Tab-separated table of C-alpha atoms in Angstrom:
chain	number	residue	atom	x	y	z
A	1	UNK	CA	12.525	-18.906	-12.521
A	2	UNK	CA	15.870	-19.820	-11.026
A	3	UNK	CA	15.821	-23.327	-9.366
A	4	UNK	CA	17.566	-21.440	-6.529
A	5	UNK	CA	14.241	-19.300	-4.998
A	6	UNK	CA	16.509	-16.759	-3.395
A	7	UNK	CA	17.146	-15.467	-7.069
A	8	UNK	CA	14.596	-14.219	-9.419
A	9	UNK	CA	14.126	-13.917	-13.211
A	10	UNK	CA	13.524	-10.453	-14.394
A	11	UNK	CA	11.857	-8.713	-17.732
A	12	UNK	CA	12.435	-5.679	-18.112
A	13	UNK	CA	9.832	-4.319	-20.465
A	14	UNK	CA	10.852	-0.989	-22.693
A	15	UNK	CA	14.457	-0.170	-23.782
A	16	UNK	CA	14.544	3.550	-23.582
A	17	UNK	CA	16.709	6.450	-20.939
A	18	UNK	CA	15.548	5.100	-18.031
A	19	UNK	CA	16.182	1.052	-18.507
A	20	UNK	CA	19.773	1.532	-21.023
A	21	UNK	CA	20.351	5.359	-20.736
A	22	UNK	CA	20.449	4.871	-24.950
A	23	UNK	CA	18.719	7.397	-27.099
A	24	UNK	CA	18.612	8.311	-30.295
A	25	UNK	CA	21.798	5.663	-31.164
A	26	UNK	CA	23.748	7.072	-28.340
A	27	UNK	CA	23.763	8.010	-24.479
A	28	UNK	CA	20.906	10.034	-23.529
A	29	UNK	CA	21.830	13.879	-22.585
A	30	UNK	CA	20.442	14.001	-18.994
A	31	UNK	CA	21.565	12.503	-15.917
A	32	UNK	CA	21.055	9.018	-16.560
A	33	UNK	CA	23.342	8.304	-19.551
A	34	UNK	CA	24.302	4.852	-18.200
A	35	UNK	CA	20.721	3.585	-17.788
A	36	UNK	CA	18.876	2.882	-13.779
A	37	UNK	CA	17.134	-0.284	-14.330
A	38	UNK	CA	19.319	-2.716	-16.628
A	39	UNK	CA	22.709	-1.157	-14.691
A	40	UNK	CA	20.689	-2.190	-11.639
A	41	UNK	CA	19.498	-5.719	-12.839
A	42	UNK	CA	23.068	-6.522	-13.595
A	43	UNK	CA	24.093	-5.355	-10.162
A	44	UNK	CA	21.306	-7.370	-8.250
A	45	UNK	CA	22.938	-10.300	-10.378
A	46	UNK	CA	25.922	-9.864	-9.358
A	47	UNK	CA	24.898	-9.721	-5.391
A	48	UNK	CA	22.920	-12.893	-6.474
A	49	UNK	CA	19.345	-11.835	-6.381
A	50	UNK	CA	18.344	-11.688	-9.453
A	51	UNK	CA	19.548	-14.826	-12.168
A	52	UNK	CA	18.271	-14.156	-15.515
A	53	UNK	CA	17.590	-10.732	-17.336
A	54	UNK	CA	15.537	-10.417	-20.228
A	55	UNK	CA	14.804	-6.918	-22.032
A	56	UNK	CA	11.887	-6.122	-24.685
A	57	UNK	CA	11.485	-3.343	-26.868
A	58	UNK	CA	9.986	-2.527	-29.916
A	59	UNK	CA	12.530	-2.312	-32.255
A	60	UNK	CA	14.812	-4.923	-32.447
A	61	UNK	CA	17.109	-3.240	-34.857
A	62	UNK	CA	18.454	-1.181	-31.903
A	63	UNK	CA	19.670	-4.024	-29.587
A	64	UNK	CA	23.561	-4.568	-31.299
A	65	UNK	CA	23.721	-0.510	-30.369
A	66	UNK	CA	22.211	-1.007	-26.829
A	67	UNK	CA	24.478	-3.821	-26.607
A	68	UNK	CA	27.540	-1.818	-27.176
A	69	UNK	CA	26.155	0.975	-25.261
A	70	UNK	CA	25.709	-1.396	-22.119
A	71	UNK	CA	29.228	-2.657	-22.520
A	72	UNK	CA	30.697	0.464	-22.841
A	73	UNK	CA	28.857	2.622	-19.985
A	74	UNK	CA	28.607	-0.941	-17.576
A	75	UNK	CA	30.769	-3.782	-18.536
A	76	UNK	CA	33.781	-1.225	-19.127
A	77	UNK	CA	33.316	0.731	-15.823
A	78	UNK	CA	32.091	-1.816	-13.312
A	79	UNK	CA	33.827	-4.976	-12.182
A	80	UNK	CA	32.200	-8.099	-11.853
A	81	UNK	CA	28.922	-7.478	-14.280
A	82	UNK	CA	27.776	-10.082	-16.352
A	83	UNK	CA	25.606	-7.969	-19.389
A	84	UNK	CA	23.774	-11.508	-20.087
A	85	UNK	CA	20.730	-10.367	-21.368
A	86	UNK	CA	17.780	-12.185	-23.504
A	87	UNK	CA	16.251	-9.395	-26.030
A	88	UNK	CA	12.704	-8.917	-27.863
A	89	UNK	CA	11.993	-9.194	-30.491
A	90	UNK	CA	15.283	-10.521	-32.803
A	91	UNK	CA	17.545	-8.073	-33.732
A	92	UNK	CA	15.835	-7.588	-37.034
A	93	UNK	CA	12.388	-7.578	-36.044
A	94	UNK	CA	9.862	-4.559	-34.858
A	95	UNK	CA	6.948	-5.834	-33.440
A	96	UNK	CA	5.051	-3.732	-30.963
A	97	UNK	CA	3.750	-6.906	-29.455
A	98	UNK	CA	6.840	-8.879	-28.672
A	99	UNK	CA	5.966	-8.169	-24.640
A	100	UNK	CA	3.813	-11.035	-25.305
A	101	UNK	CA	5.917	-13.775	-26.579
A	102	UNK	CA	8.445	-12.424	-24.234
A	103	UNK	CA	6.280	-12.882	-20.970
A	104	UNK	CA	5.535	-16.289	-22.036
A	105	UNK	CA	9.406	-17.213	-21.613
A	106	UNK	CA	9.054	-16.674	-17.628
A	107	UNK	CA	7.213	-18.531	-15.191
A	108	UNK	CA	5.027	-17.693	-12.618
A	109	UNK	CA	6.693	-15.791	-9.619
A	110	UNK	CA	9.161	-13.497	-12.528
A	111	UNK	CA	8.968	-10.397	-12.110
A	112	UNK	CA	8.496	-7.458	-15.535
A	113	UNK	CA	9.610	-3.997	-15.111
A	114	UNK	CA	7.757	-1.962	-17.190
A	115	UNK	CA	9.527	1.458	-18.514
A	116	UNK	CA	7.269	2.287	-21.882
A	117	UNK	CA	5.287	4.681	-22.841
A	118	UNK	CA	2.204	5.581	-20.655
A	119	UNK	CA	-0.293	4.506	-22.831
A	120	UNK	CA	1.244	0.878	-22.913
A	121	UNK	CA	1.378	0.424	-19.164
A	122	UNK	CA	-1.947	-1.321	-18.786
A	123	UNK	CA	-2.159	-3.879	-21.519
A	124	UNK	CA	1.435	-4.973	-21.043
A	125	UNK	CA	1.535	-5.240	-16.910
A	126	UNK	CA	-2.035	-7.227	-17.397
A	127	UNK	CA	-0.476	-9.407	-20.014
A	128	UNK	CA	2.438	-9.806	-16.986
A	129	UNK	CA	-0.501	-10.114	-14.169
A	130	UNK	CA	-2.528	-13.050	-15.856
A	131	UNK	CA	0.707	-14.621	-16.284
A	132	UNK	CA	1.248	-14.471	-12.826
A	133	UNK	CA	4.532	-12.427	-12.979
A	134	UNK	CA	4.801	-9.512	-9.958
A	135	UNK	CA	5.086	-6.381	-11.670
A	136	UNK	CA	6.578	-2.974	-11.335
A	137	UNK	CA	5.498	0.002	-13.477
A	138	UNK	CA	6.986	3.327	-14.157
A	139	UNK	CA	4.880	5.963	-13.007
A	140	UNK	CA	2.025	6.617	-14.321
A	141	UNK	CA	0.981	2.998	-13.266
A	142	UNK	CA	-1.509	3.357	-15.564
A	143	UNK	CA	-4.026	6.614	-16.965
A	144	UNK	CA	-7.418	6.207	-15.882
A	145	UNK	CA	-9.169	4.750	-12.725
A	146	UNK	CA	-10.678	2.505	-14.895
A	147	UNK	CA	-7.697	0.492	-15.563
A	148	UNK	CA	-6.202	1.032	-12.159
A	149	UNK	CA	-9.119	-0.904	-10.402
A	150	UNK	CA	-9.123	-3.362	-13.053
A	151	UNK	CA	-5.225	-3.956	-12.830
A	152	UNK	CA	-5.381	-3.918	-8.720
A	153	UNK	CA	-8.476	-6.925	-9.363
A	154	UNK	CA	-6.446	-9.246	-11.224
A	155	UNK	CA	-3.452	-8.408	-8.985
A	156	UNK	CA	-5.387	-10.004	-6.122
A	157	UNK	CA	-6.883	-12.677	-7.999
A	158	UNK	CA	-3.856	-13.618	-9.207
A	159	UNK	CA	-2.067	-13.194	-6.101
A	160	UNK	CA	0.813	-10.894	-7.420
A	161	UNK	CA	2.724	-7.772	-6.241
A	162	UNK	CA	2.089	-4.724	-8.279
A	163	UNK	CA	3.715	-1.859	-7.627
A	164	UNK	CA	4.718	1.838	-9.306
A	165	UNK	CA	8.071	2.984	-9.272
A	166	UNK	CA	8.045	6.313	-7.728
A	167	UNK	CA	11.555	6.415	-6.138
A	168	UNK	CA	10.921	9.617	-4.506
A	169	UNK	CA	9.386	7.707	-1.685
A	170	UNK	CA	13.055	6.615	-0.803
A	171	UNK	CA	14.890	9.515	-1.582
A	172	UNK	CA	15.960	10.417	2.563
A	173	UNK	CA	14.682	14.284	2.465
A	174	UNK	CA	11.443	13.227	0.821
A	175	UNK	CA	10.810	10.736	3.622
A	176	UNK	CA	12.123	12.421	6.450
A	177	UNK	CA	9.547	15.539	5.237
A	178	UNK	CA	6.516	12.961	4.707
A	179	UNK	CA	6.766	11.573	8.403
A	180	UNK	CA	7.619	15.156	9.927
A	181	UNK	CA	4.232	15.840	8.429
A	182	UNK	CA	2.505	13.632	9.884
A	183	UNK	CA	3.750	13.559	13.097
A	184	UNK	CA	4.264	16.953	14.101
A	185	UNK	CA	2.183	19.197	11.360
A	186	UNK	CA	-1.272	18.465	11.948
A	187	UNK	CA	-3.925	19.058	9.166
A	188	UNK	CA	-3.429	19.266	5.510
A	189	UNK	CA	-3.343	23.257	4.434
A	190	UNK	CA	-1.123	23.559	1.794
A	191	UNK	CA	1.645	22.469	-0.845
A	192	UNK	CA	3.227	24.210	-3.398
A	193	UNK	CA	5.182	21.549	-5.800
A	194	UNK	CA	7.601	21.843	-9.120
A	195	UNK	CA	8.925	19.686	-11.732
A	196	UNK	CA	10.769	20.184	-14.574
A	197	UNK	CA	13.093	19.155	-17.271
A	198	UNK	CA	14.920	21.040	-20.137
A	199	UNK	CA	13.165	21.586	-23.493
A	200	UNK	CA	15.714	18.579	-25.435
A	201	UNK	CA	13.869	16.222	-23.552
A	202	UNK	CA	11.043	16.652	-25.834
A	203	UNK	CA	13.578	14.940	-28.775
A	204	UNK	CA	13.562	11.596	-26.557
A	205	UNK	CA	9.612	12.130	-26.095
A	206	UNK	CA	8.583	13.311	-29.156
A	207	UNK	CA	7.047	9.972	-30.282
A	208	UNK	CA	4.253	10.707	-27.497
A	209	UNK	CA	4.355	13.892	-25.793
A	210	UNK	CA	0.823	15.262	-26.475
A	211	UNK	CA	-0.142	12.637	-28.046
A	212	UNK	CA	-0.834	9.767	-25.807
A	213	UNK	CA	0.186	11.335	-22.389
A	214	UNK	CA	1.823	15.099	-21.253
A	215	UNK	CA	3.601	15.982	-18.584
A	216	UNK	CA	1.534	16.117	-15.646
A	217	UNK	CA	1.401	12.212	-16.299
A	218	UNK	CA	4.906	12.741	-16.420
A	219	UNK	CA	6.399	14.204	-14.017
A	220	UNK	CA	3.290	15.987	-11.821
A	221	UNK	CA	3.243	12.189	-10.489
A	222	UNK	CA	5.932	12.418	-8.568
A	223	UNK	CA	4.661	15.053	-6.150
A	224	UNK	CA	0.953	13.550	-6.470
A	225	UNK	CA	2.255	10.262	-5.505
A	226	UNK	CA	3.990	11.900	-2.460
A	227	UNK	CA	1.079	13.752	-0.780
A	228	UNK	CA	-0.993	10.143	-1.405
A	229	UNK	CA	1.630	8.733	0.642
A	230	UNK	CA	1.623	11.632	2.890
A	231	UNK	CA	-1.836	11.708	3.577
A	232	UNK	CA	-3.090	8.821	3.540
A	233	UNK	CA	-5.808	8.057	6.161
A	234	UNK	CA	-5.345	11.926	7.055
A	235	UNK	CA	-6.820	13.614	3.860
A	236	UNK	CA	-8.480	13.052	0.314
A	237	UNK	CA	-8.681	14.525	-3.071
A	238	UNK	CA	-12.075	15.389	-3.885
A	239	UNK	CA	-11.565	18.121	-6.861
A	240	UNK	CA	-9.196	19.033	-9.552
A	241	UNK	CA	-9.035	21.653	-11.581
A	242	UNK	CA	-5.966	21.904	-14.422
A	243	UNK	CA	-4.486	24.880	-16.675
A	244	UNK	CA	-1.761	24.566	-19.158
A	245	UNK	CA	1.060	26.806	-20.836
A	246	UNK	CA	1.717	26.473	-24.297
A	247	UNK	CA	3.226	27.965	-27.470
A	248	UNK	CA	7.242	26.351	-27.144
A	249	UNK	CA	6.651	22.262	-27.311
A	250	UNK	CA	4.684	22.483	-30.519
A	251	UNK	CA	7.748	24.461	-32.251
A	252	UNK	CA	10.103	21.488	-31.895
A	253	UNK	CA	10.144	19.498	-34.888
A	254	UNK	CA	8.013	16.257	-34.524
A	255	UNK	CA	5.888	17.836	-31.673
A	256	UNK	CA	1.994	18.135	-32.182
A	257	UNK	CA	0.523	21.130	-31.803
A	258	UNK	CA	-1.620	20.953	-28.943
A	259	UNK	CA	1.440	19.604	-26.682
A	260	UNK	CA	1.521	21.695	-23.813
A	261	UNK	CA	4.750	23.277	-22.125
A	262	UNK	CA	3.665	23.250	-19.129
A	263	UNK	CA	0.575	21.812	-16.256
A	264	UNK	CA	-0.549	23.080	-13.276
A	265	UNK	CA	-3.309	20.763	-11.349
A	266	UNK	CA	-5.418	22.783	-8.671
A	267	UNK	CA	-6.435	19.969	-6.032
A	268	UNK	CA	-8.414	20.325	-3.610
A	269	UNK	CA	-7.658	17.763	-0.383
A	270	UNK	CA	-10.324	17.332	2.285
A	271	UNK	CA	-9.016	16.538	5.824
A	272	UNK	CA	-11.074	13.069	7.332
A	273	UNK	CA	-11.071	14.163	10.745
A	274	UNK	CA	-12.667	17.587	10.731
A	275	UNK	CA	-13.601	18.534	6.710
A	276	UNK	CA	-11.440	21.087	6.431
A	277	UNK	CA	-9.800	22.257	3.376
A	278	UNK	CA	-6.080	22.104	1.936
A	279	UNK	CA	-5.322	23.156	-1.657
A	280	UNK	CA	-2.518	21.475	-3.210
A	281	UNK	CA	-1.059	23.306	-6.766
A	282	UNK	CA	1.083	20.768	-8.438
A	283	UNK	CA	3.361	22.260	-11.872
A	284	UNK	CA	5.342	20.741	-14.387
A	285	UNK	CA	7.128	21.712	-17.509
A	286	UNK	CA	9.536	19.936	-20.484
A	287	UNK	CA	10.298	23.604	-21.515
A	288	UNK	CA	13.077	25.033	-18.939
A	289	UNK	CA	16.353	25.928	-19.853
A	290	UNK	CA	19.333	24.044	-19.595
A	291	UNK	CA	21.017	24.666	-16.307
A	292	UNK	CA	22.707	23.381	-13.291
A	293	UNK	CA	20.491	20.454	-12.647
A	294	UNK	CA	18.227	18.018	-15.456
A	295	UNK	CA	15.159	18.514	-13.236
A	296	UNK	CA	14.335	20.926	-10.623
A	297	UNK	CA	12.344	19.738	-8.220
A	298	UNK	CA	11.133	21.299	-5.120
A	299	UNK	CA	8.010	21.766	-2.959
A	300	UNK	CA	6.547	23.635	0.369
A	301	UNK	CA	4.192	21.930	2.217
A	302	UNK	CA	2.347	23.635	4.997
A	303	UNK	CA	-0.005	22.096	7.806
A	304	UNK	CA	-2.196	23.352	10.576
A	305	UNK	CA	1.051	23.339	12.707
A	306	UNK	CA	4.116	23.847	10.398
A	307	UNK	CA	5.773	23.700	7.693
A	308	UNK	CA	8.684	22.294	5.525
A	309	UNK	CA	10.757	23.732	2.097
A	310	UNK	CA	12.545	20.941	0.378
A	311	UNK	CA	14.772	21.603	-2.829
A	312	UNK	CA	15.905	17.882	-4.413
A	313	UNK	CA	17.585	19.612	-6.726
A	314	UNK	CA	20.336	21.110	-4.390
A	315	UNK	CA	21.559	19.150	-2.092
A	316	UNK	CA	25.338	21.244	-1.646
A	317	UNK	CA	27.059	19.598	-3.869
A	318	UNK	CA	28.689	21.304	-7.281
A	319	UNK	CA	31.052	19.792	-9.805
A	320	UNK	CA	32.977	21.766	-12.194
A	321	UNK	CA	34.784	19.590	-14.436
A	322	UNK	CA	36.700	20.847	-17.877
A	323	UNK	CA	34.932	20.053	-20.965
A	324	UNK	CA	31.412	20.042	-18.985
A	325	UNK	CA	29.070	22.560	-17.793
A	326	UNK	CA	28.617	23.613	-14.130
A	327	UNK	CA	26.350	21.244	-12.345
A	328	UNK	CA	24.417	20.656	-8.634
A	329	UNK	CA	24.187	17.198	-8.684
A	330	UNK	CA	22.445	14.909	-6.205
A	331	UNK	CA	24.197	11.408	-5.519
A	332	UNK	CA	21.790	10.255	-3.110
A	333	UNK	CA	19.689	9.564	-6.346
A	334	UNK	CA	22.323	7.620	-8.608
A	335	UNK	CA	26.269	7.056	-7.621
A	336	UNK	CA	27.673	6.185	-11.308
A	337	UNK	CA	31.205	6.535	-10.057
A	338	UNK	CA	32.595	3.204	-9.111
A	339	UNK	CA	34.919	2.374	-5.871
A	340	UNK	CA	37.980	0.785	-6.579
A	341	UNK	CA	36.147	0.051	-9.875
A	342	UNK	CA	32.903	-1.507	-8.833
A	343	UNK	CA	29.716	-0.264	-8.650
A	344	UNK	CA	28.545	1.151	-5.680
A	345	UNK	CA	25.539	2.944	-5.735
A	346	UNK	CA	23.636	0.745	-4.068
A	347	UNK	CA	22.405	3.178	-1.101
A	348	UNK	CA	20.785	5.416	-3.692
A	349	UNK	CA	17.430	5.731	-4.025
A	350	UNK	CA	17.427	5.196	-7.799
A	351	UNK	CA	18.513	1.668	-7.009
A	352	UNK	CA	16.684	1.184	-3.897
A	353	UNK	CA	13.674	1.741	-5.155
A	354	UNK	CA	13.805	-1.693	-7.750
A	355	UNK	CA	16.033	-3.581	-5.060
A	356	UNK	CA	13.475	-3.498	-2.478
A	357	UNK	CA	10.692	-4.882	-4.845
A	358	UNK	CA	12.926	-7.210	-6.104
A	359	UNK	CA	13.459	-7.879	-2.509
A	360	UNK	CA	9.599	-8.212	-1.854
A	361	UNK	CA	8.891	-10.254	-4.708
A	362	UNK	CA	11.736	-12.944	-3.148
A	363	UNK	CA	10.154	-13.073	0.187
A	364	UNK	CA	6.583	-13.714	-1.102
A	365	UNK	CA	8.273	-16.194	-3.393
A	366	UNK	CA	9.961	-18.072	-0.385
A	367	UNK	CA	7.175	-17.565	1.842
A	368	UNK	CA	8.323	-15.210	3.885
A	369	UNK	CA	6.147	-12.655	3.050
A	370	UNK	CA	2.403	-12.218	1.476
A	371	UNK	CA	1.599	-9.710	-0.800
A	372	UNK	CA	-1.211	-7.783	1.111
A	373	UNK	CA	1.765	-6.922	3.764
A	374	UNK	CA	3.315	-4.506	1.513
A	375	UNK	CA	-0.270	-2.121	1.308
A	376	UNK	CA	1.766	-0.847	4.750
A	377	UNK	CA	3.148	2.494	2.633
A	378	UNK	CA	6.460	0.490	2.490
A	379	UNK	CA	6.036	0.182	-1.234
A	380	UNK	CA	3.437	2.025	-3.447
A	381	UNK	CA	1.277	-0.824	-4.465
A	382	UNK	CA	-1.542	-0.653	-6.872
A	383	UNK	CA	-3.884	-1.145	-4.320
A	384	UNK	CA	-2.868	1.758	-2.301
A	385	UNK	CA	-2.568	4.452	-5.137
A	386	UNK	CA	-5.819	4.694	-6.628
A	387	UNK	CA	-6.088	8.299	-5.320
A	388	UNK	CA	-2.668	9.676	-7.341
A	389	UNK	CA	-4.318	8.168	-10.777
A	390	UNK	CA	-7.482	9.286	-10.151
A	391	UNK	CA	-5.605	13.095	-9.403
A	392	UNK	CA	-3.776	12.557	-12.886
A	393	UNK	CA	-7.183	11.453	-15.246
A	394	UNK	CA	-9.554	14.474	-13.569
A	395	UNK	CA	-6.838	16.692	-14.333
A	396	UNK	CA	-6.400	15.830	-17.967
A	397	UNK	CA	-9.766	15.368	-18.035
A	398	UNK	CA	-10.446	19.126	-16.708
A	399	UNK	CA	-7.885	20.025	-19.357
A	400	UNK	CA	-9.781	19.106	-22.399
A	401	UNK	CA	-13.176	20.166	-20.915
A	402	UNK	CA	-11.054	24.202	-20.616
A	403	UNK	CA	-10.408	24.129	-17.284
A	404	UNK	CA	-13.992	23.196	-15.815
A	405	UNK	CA	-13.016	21.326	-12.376
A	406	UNK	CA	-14.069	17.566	-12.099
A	407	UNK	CA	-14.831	16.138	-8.314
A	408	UNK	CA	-13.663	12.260	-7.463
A	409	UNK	CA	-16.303	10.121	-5.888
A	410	UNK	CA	-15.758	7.586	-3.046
A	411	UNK	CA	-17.030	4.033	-1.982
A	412	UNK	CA	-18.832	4.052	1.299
A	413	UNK	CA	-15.612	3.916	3.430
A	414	UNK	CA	-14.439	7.057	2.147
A	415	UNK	CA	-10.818	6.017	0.905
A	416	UNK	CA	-10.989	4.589	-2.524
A	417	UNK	CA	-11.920	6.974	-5.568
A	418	UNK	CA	-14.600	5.029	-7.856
A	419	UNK	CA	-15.424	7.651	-10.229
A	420	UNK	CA	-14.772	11.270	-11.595
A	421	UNK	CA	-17.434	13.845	-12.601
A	422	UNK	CA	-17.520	17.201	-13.993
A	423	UNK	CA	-18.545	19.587	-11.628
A	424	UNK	CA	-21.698	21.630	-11.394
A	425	UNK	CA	-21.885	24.692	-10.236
């Protein structure tokens, strides 16, 4: 770590859309073609809070074209970024495990970034844990209950903040909606939520879409994540029952064949206070059409006393642009035009979302701060999300048993999922 313990060293762990916006030897087709987390890293240096930046992949044979990727879609555009960056393994190395030799470069008090595929999360944010590194995951923090309890215990023992990214939290209509909800709505009845990206995606996921995850871990998070938030202390999941579409991922070359298009998870939420019932039906899909937006995402959320419609994907604003298709986009999410040639996307909730851990992870650091005050809902820690994973695993598990529901069990207080059964009828 810096000498200087207003700055922090960062590892970001994974090299793919989301950290570099590079795919496939060039930018990714989607919305993020410069990258979120490096672009934001290099930022955070250059407002001195971070000092250095490491990144770790896979593949080290792709780093010169990440490299010149970077430089063209950052250090080009932006004033005042330094692209300094330590990368694992070498440049002509693939090792799957160079996390590890990586994580033993930083010190206690670092902080990893994990962006990998969902299968990874758990061995490589332990391996970051034990070394007493704070760490932020991508959602799915990790895939079964199992590991989440296991990764929240050594968080504690080792005193660490771990945390999933789920940037929706900060995005202004998603958190205006969650507190109108529970101030004003009464009981948990009802939500109705959607997801989706186009069908090209699949080329950037191909190396594990059906394999080792789908798209419920994928993108049903987001809206899982949100009624946790929503409802916590108010409501639980106690039963989830999930269906699939298939028949279009498992035509794209490199797909498997039982990938499905499409999820829907059936959960059933039981309100604390009285027992009632609320149903929650969460869908996503990696097979829409290209269109005006990468992802649609909306919801409708009903309680005992109102509702609220939310549509992230338009918020009124169009571009038409020659040599580019007609597009809604959203800039509270990611502001890649600069202002008088700096960056300056720092209100967005793409960027928000790693600042304010970053932020965290300084004032714990400095003493400010201890980790247990951040289980407020001010940042979705691993200790307050057990309820989303366990969502995620019954509904993949309900998936392979044909759609036969599965009920989540409780510890005494009521709150915390500690297991997952089929259920009988």
């Amino acid at each position: 770590m810096s000498d200087d313990n207003s700055k922090i060293d960062v590892l970001m762990v994974g090299t793919g859309e989301y950290t570099t916006g590079y795919v496939g030897g060039t930018a990714a087709d989607s919305d993020k073609g410069a990258g979120v987390v490096a672009l934001t890293m290099f930022d955070l240096r250059r407002r001195n809070k971070v000092s250095r930046v490491g990144m770790c992949g896979v593949n080290g044979k792709k780093f010169p074209g990440i490299r010149a990727h970077m430089q063209a879609n950052i250090g080009d555009v932006y004033a005042g970024m330094d692209l300094t960056c330590d990368t694992f393994p070498d440049d002509t190395t693939t090792d799957p495990f160079a996390y590890e030799s990586a994580v033993e470069t930083y010190k206690k008090g670092n902080v990893a970034v994990i962006f990998t595929p969902d299968d990874t999360h758990f061995d490589i944010a332990m391996k970051c844990v034990k070394h007493g590194m704070h760490v932020m995951v991508t959602k799915p923090i990790v895939q079964t209950l199992e590991h989440h309890q296991a990764l929240a215990k050594a968080a504690r023992e080792n005193n660490v903040l771990v945390a999933v990214e789920v940037h929706k939290r900060l995005d202004p209509f998603y958190a205006d909606a969650r507190d109108r909800a529970r101030a004003d709505l009464g009981n948990f009845q009802y939500i109705y939520a959607y997801m989706s990206q186009p069908k090209h995606q699949l080329d950037t996921f191909k190396a594990w879409a059906g394999k080792s995850s789908d798209i419920s871990y994928y993108l049903n998070s987001h809206h899982i994540d949100w009624s946790e938030w929503v409802l916590a202390g108010m409501a639980r999941p106690v039963r989830v029952t999930g269906t699939a579409s298939t028949g279009v991922a498992k035509k794209k070359e490199g797909i498997v064949e039982n990938c499905e298009d499409s999820i829907t998870l059936t959960v059933q939420w039981e309100n604390l206070d009285d027992k009632s019932l609320g149903c929650a039906v969460y869908t996503s899909s990696w097979v829409a059409p290209k269109s005006d937006v990468h992802s649609q995402q909306r919801f409708f959320y009903m309680g005992s006393k109102g509702e609220i419609n939310v549509d992230q994907a338009h918020r009124g604003c169009t571009v038409a642009q020659d040599g580019k298709p007609f597009g809604n986009v959203n800039p509270l999410f990611m502001k890649y035009t600069p202002t008088n040639g700096v960056f300056s996307g720092q209100h967005c909730y793409g960027v928000k979302s790693f600042e304010n851990f970053i932020d965290a992870c300084r004032a714990i650091n400095m003493g400010e701060a201890k980790v247990d005050d951040y289980n407020d809902g001010s940042l979705a820690t691993v200790h307050t999300t057990l309820q989303g994973t366990a969502i995620l695993e019954a509904g993949r598990m309900s998936l392979d048993a044909d759609g036969q529901p599965m009920d989540i069990f409780y510890d005494e207080a009521g709150l915390e999922p500690v297991g997952i059964k089929p259920h009988n009828f």
